[in-house]
mmCIF file of C-alpha atoms and ligand atoms in Angstrom:
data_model
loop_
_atom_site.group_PDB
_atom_site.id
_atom_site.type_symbol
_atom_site.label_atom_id
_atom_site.label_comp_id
_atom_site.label_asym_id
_atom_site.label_seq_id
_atom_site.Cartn_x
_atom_site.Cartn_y
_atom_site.Cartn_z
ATOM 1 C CA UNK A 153 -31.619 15.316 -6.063
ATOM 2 C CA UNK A 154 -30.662 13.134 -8.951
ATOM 3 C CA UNK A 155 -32.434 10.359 -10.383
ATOM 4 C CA UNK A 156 -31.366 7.358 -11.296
ATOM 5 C CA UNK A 157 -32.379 3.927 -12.742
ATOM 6 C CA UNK A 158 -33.611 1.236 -11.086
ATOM 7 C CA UNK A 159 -31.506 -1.629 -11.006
ATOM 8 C CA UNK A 160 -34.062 -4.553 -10.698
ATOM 9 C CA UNK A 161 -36.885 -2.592 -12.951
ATOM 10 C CA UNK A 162 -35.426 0.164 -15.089
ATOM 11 C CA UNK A 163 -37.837 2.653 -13.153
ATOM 12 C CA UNK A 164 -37.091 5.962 -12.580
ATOM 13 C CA UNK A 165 -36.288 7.331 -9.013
ATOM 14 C CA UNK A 166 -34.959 9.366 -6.449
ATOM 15 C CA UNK A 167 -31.333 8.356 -5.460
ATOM 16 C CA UNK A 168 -32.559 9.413 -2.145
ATOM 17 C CA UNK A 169 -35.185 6.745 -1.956
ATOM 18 C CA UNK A 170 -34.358 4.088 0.579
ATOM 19 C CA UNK A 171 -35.856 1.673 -1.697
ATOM 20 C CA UNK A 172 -37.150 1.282 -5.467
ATOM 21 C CA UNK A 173 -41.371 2.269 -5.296
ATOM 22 C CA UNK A 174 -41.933 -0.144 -7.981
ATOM 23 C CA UNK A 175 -40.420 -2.988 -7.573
ATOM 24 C CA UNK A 176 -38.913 -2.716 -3.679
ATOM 25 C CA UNK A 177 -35.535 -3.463 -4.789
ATOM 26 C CA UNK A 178 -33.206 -1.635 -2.053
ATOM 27 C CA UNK A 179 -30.954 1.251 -3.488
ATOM 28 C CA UNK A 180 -27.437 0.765 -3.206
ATOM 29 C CA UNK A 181 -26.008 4.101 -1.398
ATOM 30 C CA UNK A 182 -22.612 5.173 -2.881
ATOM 31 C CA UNK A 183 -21.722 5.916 0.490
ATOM 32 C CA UNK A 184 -22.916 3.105 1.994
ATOM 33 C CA UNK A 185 -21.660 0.335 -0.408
ATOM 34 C CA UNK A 186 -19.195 -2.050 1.759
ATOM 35 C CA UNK A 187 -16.047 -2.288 -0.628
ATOM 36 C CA UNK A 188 -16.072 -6.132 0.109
ATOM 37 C CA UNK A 189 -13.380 -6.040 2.559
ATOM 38 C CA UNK A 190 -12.185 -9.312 2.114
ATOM 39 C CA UNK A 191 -11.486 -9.410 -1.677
ATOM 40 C CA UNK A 192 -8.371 -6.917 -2.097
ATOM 41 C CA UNK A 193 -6.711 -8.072 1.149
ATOM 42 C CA UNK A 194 -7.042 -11.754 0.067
ATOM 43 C CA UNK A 195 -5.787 -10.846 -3.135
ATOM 44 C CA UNK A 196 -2.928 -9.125 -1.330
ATOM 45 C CA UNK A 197 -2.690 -12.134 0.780
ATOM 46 C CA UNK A 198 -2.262 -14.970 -1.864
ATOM 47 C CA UNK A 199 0.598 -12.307 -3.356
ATOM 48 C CA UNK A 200 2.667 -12.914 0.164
ATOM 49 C CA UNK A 201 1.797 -16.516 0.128
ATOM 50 C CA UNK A 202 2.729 -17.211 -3.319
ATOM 51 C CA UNK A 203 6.061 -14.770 -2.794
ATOM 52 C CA UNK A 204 6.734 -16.577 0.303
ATOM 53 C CA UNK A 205 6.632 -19.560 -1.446
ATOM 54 C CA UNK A 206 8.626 -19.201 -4.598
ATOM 55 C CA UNK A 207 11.325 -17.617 -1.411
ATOM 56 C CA UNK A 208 11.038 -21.038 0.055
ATOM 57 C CA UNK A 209 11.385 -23.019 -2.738
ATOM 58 C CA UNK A 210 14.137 -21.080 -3.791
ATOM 59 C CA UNK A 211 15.874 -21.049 -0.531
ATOM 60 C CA UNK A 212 15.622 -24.942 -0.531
ATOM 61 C CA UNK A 213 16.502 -25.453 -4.030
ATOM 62 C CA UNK A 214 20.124 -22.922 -3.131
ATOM 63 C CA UNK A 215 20.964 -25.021 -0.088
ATOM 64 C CA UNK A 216 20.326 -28.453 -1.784
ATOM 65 C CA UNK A 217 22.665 -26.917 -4.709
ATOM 66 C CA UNK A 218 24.982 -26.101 -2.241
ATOM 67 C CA UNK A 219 25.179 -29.368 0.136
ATOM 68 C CA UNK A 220 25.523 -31.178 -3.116
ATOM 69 C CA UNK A 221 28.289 -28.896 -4.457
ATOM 70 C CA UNK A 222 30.498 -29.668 -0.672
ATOM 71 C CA UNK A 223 29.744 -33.348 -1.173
ATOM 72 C CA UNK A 224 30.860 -33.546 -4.773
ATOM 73 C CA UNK A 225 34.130 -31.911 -3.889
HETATM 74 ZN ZN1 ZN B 1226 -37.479 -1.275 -9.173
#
């Protein structure tokens, strides 16, 4: 059993205590922290996006280049 701080107060307590004695403040639970799910595959998400994009743009930009390189000749 370890104790640890109290987030809200400063208080000392167990880090097996459901909730800070002093104050009420819940404890977070290493083990039962979410890792906020949505954050890293979002992040991951605007990477594809913004890759697919730039691929797009890119892609358009090479066929423009190229229709105007046939009707120039
Ligand atoms: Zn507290």
């Amino acid at each position: 059993m370890a104790l640890i701080k109290c987030t809200e107060c400063g208080r000392e307590l167990s880090d097996k205590a459901a909730a800070c004695p002093g104050c009420g403040a819940p404890i977070p639970q290493p083990s039962l922290v979410p890792q906020k799910p949505g954050s890293s595959i979002g992040a991951s998400w605007l990477t594809v996006i913004a890759l697919a994009s730039a691929g797009v743009v890119l892609a358009v930009w090479c066929i423009r280049f190229w229709l105007d390189a046939r009707a120039g000749t």
